mmCIF file of C-alpha atoms and ligand atoms in Angstrom:
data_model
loop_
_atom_site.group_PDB
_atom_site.id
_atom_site.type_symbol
_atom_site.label_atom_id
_atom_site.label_comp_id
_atom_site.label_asym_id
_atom_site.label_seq_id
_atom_site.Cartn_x
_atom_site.Cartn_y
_atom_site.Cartn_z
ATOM 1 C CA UNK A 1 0.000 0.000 0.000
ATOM 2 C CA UNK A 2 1.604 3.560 -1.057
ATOM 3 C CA UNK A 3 0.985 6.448 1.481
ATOM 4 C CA UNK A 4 2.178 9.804 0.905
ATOM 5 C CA UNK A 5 3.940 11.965 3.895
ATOM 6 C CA UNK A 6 4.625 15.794 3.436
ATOM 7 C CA UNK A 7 7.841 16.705 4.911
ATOM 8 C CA UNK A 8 8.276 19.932 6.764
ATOM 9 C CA UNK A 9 11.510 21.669 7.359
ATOM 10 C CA UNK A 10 12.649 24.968 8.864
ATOM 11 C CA UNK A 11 15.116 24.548 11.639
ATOM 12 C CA UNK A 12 17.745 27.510 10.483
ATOM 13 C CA UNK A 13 17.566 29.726 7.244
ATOM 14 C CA UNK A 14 15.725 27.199 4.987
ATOM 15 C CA UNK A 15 12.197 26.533 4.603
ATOM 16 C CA UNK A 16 11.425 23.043 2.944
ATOM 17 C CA UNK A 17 8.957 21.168 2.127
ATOM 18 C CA UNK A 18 8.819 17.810 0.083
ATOM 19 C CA UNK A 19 6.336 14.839 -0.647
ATOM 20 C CA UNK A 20 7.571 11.726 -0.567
ATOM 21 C CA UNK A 21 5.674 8.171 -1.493
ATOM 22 C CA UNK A 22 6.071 5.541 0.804
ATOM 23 C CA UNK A 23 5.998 2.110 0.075
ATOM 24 C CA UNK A 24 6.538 -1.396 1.993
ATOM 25 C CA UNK A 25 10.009 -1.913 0.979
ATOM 26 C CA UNK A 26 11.413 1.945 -0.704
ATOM 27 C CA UNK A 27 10.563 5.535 -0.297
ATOM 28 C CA UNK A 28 10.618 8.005 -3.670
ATOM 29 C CA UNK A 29 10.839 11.570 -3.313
ATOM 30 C CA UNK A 30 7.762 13.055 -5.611
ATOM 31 C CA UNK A 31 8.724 16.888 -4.891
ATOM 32 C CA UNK A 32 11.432 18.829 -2.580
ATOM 33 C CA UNK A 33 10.494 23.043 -2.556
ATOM 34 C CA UNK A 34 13.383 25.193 -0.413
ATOM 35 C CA UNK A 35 13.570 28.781 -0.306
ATOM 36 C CA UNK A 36 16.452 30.210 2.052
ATOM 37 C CA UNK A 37 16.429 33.105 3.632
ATOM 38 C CA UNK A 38 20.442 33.450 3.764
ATOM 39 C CA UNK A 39 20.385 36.296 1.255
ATOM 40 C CA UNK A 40 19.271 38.487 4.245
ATOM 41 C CA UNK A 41 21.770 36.743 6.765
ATOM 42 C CA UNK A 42 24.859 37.192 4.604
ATOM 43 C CA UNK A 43 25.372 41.138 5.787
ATOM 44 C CA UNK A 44 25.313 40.119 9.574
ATOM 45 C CA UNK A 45 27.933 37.535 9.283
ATOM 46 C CA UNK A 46 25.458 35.055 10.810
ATOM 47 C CA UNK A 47 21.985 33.410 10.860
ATOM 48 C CA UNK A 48 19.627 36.424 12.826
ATOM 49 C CA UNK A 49 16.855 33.422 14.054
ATOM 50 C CA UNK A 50 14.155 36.591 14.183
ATOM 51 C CA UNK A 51 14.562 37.420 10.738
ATOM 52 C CA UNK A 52 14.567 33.373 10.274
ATOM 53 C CA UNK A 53 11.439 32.619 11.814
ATOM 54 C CA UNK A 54 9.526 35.657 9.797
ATOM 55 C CA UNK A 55 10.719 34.742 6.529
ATOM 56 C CA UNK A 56 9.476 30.647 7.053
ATOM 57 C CA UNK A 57 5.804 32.593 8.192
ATOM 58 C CA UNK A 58 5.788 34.152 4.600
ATOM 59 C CA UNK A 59 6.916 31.485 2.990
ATOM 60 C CA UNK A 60 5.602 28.454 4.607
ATOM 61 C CA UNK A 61 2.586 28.411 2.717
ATOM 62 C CA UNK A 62 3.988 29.331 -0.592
ATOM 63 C CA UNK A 63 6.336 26.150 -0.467
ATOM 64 C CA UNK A 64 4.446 23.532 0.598
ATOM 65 C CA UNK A 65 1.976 24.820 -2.425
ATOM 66 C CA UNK A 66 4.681 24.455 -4.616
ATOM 67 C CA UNK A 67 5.747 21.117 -2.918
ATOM 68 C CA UNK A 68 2.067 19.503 -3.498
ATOM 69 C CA UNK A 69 1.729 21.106 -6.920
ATOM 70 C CA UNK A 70 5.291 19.533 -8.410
ATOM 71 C CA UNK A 71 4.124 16.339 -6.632
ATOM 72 C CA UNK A 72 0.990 16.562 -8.487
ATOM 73 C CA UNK A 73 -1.419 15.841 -5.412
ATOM 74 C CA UNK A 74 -3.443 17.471 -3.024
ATOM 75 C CA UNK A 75 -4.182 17.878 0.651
ATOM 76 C CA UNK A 76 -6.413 14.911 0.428
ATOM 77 C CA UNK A 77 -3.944 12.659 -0.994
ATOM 78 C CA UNK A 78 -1.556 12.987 2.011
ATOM 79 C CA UNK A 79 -1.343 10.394 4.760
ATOM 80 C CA UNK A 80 1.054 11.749 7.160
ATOM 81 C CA UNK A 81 3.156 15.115 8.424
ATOM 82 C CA UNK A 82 6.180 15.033 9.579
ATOM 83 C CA UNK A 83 8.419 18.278 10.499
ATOM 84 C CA UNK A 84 11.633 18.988 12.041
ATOM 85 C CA UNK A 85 10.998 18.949 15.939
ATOM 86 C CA UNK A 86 14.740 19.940 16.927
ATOM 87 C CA UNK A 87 17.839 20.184 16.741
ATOM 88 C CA UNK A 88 17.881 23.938 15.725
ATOM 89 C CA UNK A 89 16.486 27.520 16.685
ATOM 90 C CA UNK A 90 13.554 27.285 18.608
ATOM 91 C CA UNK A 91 11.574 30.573 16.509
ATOM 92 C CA UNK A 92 11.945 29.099 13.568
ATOM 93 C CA UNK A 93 11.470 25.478 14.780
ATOM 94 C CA UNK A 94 8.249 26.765 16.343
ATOM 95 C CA UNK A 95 6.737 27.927 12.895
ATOM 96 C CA UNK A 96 7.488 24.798 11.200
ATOM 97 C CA UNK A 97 5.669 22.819 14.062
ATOM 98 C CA UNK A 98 2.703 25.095 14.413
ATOM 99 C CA UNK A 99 2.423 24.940 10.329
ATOM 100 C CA UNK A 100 2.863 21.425 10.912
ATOM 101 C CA UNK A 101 0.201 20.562 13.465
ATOM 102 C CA UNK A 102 -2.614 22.811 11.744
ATOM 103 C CA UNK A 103 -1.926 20.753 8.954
ATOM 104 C CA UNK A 104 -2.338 17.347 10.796
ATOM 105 C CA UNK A 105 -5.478 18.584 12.670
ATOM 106 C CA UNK A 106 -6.960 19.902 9.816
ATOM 107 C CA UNK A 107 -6.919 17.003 8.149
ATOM 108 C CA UNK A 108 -6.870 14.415 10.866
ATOM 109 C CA UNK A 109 -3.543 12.909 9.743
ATOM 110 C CA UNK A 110 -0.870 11.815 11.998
ATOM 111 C CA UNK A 111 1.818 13.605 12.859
ATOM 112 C CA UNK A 112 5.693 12.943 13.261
ATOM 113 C CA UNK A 113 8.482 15.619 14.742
ATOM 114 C CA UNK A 114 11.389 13.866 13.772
ATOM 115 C CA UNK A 115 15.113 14.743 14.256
ATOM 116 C CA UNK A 116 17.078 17.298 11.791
ATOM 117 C CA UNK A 117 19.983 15.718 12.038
ATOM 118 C CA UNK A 118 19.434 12.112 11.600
ATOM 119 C CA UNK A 119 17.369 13.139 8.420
ATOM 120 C CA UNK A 120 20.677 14.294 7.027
ATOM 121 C CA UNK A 121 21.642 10.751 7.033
ATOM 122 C CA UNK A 122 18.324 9.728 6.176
ATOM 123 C CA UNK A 123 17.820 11.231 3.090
ATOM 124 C CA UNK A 124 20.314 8.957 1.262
ATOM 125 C CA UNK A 125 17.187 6.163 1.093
ATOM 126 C CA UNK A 126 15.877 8.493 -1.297
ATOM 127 C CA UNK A 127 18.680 8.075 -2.886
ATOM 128 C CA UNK A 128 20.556 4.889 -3.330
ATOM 129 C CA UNK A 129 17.684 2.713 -1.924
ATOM 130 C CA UNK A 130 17.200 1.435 1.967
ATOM 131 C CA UNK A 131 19.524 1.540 4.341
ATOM 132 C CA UNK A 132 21.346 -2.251 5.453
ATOM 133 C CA UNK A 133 20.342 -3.280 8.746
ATOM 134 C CA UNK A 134 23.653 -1.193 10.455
ATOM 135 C CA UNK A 135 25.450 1.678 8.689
ATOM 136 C CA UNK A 136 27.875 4.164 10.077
ATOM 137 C CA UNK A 137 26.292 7.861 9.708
ATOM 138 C CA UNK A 138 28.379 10.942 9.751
ATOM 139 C CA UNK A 139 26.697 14.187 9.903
ATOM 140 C CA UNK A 140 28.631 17.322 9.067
ATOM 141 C CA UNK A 141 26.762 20.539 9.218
ATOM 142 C CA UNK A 142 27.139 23.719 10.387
ATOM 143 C CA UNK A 143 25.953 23.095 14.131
ATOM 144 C CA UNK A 144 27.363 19.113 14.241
ATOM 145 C CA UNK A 145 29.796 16.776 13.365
ATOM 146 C CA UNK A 146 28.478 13.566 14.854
ATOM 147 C CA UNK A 147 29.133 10.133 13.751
ATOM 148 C CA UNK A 148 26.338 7.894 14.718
ATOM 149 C CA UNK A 149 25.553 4.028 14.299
ATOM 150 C CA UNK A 150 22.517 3.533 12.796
ATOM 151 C CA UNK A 151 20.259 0.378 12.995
ATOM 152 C CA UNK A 152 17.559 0.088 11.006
ATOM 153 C CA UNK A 153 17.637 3.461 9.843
ATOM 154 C CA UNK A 154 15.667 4.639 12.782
ATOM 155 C CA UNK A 155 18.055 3.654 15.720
ATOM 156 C CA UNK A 156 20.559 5.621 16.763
ATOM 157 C CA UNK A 157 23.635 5.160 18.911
ATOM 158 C CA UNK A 158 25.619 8.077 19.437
ATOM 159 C CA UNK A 159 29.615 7.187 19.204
ATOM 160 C CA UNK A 160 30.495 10.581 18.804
ATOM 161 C CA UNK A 161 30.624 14.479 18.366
ATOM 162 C CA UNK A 162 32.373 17.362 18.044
ATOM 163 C CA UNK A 163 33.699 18.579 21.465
ATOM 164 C CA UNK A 164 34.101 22.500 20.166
ATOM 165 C CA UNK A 165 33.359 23.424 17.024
ATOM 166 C CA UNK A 166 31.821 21.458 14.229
ATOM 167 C CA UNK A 167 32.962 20.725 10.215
ATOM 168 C CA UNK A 168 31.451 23.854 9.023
ATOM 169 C CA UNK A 169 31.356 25.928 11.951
ATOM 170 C CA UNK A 170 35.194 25.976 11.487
ATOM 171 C CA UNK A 171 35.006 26.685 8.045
ATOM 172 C CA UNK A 172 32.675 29.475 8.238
ATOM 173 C CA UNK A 173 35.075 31.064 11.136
ATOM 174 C CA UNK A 174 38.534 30.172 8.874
ATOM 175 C CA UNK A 175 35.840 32.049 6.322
ATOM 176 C CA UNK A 176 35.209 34.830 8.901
ATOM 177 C CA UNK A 177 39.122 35.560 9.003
ATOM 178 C CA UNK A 178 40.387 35.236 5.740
ATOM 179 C CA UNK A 179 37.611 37.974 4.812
ATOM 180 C CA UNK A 180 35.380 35.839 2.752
ATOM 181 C CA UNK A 181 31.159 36.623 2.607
ATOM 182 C CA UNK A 182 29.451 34.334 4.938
ATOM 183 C CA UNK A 183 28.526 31.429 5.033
ATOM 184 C CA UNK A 184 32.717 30.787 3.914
ATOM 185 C CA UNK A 185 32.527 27.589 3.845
ATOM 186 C CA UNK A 186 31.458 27.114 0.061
ATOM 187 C CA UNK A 187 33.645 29.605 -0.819
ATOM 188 C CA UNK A 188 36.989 27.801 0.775
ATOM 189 C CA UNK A 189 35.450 24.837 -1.026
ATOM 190 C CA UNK A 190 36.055 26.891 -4.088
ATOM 191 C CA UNK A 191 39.449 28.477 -3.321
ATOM 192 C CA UNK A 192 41.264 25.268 -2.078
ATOM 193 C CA UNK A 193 40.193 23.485 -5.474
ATOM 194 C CA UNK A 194 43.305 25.561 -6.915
ATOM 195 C CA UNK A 195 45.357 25.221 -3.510
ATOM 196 C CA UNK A 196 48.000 22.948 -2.761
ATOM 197 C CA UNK A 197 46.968 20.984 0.470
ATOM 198 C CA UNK A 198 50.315 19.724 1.047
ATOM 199 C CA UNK A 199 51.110 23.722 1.421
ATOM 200 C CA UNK A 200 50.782 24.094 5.115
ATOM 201 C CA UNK A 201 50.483 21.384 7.824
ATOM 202 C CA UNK A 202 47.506 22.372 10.172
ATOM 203 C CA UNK A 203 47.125 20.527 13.200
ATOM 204 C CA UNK A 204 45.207 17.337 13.042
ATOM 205 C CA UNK A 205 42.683 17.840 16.510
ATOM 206 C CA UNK A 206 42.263 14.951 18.875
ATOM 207 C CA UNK A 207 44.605 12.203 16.862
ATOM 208 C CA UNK A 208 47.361 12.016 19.180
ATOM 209 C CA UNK A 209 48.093 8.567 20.571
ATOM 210 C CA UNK A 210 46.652 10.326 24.584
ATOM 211 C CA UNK A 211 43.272 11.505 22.437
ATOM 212 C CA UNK A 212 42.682 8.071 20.603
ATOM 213 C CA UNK A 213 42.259 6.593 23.481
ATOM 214 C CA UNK A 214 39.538 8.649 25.057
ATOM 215 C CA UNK A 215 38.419 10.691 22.403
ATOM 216 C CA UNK A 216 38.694 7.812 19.371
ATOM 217 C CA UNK A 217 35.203 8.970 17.615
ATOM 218 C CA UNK A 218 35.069 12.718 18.700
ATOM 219 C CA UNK A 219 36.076 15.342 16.854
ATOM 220 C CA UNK A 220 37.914 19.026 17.382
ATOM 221 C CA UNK A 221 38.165 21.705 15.242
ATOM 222 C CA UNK A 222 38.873 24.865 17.273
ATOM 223 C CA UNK A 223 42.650 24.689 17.821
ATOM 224 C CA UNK A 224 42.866 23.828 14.154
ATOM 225 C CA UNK A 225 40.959 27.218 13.553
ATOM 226 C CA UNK A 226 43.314 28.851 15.914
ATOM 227 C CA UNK A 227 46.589 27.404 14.135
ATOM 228 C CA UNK A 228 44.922 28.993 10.682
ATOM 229 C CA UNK A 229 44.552 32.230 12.523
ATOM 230 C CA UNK A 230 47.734 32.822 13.701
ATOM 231 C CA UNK A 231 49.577 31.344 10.393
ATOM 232 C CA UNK A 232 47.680 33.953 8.569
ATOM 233 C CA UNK A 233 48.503 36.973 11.474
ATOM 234 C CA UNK A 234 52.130 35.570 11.374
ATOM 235 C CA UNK A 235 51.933 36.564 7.435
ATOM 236 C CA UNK A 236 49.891 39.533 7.803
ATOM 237 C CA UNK A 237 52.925 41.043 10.539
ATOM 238 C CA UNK A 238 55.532 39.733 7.913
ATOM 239 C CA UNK A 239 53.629 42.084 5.203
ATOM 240 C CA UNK A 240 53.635 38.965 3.218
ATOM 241 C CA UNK A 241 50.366 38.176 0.576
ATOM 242 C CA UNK A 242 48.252 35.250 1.966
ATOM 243 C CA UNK A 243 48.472 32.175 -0.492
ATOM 244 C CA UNK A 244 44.192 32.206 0.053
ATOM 245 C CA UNK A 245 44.351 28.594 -2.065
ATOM 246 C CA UNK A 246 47.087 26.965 -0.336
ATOM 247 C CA UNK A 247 45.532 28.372 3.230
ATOM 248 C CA UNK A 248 42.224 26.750 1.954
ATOM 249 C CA UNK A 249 43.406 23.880 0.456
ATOM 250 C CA UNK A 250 45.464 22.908 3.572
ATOM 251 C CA UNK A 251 42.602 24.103 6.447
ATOM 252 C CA UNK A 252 40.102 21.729 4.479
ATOM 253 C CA UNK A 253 42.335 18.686 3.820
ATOM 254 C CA UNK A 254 43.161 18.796 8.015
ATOM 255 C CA UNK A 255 39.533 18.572 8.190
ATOM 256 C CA UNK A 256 38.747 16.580 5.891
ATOM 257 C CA UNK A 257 41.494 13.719 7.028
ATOM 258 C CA UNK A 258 40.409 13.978 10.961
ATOM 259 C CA UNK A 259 36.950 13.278 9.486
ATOM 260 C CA UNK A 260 37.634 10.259 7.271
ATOM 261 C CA UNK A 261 40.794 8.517 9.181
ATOM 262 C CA UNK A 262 38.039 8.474 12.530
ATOM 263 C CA UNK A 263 35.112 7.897 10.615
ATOM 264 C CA UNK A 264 36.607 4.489 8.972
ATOM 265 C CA UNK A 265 38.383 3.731 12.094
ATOM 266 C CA UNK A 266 34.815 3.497 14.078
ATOM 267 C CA UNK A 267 33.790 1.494 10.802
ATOM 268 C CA UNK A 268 36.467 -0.884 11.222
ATOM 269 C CA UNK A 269 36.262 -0.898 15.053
ATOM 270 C CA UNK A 270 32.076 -1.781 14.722
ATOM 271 C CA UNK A 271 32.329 -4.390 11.714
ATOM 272 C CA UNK A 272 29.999 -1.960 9.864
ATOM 273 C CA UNK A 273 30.920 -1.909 5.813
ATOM 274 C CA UNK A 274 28.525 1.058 4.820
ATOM 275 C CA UNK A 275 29.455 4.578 5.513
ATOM 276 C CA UNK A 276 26.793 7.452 5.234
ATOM 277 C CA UNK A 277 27.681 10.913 5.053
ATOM 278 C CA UNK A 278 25.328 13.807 4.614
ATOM 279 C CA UNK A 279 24.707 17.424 6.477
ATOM 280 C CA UNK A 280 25.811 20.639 4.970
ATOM 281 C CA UNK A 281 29.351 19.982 5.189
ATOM 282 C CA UNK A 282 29.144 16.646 3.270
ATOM 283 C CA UNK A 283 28.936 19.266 0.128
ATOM 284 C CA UNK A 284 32.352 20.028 0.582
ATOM 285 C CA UNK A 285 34.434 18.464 -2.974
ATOM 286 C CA UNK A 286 37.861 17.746 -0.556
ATOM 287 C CA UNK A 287 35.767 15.469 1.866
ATOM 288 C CA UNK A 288 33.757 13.661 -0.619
ATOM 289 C CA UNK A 289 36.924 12.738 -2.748
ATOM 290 C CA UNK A 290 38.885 12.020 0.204
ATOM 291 C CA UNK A 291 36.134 9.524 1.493
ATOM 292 C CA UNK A 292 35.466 7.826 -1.496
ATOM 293 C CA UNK A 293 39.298 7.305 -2.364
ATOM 294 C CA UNK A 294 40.055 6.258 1.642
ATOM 295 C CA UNK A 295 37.098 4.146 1.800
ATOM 296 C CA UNK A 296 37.382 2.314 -1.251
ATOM 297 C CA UNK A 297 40.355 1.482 0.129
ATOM 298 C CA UNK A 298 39.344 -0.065 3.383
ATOM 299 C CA UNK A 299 36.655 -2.058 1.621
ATOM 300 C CA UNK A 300 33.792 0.257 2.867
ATOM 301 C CA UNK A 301 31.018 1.282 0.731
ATOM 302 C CA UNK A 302 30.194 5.040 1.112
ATOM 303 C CA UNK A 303 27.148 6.878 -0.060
ATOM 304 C CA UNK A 304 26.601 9.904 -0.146
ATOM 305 C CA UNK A 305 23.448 11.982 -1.298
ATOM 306 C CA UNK A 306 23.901 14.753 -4.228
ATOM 307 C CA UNK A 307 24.688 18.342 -2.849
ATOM 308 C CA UNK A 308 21.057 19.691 -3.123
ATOM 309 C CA UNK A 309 19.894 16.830 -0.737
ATOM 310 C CA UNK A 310 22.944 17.482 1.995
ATOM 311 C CA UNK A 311 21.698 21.447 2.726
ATOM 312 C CA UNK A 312 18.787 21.979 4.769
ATOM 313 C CA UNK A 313 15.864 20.799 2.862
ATOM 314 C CA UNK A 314 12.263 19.106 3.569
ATOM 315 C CA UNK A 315 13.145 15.577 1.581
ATOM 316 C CA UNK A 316 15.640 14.691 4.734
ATOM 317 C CA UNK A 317 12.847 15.498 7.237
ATOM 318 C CA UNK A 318 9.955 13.499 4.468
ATOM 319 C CA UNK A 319 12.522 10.962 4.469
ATOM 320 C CA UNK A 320 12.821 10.215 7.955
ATOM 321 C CA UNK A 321 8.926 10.584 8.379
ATOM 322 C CA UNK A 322 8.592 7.819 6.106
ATOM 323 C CA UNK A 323 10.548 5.591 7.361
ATOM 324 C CA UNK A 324 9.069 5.888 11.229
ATOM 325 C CA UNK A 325 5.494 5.517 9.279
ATOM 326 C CA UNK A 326 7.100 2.355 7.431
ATOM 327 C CA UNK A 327 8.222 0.620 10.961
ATOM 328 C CA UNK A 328 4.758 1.750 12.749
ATOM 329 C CA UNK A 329 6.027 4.037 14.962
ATOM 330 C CA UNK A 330 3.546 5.975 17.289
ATOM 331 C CA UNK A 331 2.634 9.516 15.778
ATOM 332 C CA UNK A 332 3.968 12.263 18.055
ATOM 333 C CA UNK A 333 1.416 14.337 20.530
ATOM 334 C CA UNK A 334 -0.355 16.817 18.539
ATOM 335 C CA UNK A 335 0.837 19.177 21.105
ATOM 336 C CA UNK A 336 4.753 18.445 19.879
ATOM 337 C CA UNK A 337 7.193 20.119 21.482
ATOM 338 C CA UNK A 338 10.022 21.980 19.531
ATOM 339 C CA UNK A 339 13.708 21.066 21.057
ATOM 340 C CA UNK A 340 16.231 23.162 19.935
ATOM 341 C CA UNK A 341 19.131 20.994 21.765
ATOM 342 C CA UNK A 342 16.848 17.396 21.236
ATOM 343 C CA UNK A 343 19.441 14.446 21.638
ATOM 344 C CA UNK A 344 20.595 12.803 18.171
ATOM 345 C CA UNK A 345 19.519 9.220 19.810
ATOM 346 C CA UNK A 346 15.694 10.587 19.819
ATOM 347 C CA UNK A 347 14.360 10.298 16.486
ATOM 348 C CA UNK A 348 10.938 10.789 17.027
ATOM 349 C CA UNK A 349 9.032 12.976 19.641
HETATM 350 O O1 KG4 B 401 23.291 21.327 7.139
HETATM 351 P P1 KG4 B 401 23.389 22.772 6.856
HETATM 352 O O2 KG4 B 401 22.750 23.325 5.603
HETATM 353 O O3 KG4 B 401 22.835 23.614 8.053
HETATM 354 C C1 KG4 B 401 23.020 23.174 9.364
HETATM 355 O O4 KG4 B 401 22.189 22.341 9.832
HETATM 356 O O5 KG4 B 401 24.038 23.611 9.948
HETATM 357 O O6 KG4 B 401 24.980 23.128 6.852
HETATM 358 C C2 KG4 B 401 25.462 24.409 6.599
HETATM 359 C C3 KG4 B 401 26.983 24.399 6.789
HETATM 360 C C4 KG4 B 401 27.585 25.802 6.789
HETATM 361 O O7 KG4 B 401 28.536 25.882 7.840
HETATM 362 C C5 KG4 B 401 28.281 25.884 5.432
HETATM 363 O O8 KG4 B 401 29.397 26.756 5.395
HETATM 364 C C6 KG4 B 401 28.701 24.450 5.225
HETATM 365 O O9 KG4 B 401 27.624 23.678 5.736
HETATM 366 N N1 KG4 B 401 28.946 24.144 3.804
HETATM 367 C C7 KG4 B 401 30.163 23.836 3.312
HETATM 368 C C8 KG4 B 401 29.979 23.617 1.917
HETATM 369 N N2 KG4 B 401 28.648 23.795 1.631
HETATM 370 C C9 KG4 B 401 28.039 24.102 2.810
HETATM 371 N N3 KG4 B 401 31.349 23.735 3.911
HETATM 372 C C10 KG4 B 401 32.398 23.399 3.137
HETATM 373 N N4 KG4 B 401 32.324 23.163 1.804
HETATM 374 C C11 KG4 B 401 31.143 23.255 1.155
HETATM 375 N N5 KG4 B 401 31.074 23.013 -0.156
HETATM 376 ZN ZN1 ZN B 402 21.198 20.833 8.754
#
């Protein structure tokens, strides 16, 4: 039996929506509708959650719209809701859920608040088919960097996290400093294609034989910004030019080695032979070369979704909705709480 679920995400800047067909054994995307609200962020250096939250009122309804329409249903044909119930900013977390729940009362369809950031990893079924019964799942975004065992796509163990800042928090500070627009991390993407990352070597955080041993899935970032920082003062006092691409090239292939070398370690370490890697980050060309050559090596399939689907987006959060509907999972309360710090082991309210 085929049942539709509307997905409904606005956690940060974006506000998605996306229809997605369910069915026993696969889920297929039908639509996936974003508009971001970053144009308007860009001047402050950083996501304003006020201006957020009003910009996913105006265009909540406008999206999902577009979302059923490119789907080619209606509000009858839907079966189930599902939005983002946390991790994020509670404002606009709040207007998704309140869109969310008028929706399911109005038309007396269960409701789901599922997780933000195991829809990142999620979102791949849409992709290249159903998850195996365990996968490894690292999530790379701009608020985590959390690498998660997954069983049956809807349990979650957390191995491990960032313990400062995560993937592309660090790159949109390392963005910050070497005066690119915000968010930098794109743009690094784009200047260290033409750098040399054998150029500089940056620090590689919590890799040290004393950090493996408590510290073997976690991640660090921040003293790796700091080392950037003052290599680029040290310059800067020296009246020298910055090499921007060599800077870039080198900040993102420290990154993108931490992530990888620990990533396929915890593989290894759990007997798991599928790696999943999706967030934000996961759009960045160094990490998604340097995981498919590293893991092809080690025997480990990775997947990893196209770019559109690893930004913020309503497919991850459809995604997700479908596969609690799919295992039978209890609907949330229609009174669903938002959770703007909810644990990455809770996938469902
Ligand atoms: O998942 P996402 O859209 O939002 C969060 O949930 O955080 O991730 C956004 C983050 C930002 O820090 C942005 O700079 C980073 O992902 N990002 C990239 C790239 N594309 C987006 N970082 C490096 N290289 C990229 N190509
Ligand atoms: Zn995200």
């Amino acid at each position: 039996m085929s049942r539709l679920v509307l997905g409904l995400e606005t956690s940060c800047d974006e506000t998605g929506a996306a229809v997605v067909r369910v069915d026993d054994d696969r889920s297929e995307l039908l639509s996936d509708v974003v508009a971001s609200s970053m144009d308007e962020h860009a001047r402050f250096g950083g996501i304003i959650p006020e201006i957020a939250s009003r910009a996913h009122l105006e265009q909540m309804i406008p999206v999902v719209s577009a979302a059923l329409e490119r789907a080619e249903v209606g509000l009858a044909d839907l079966d189930a809701i599902a939005v983002t119930a946390g991790p994020g900013l509670v404002g606009p977390l709040t207007v998704g859920a309140a869109a969310a729940k008028a929706l399911a009362v109005g038309l007396e369809l269960p409701l789901y608040g599922v997780n933000h950031v195991v829809g990142h990893a999620v979102v791949d079924e849409l992709v290249h088919g159903p998850f195996p019964e365990r996968v490894m799942a690292l999530v790379v975004s701009g608020g985590h960097s959390s690498l998660l065992l997954v069983d049956d796509t809807v349990g979650i163990t957390e191995l491990g996290q960032t313990l400062d800042d995560a993937a592309g928090e660090a790159f949109d500070k390392v963005g910050r400093l070497l005066g690119l627009p915000y968010p930098g991390g794109p743009h690094i993407d784009r200047l260290a294609r033409e750098g040399d990352p054998t150029a500089i070597r940056f620090p590689r955080g919590l890799t040290a034989a004393k950090d493996q041993a408590r510290h073997a899935t976690d991640f660090s970032f921040s003293g790796l910004k700091t080392a950037v920082a003052r290599w680029v003062e040290a310059r800067q006092d020296a009246g020298e030019e910055i090499p921007l691409n060599d800077v870039a090239a080198s900040f993102s292939d420290a990154v993108s080695d931490v992530l990888t070398a620990k990533t396929i370690a915890a593989c290894h370490a759990h007997g798991v032979d599928t790696l999943v890697i999706g967030g934000g980050f996961s759009a960045n060309s160094q990490l998604r070369d340097m995981a498919a050559a590293r893991c092809a090596e080690a025997g480990i399939e990775v997947r990893i979704p196209p770019i559109r689907y690893c930004t913020d987006n309503g497919a991850m959060i459809a995604a997700l909705g479908a596969a609690v509907l799919r295992r039978d999972l209890p609907p949330s309360p229609l009174d669903l709480p938002v959770d703007s710090s909810m644990p990455l082991t809770q996938v469902l309210v």
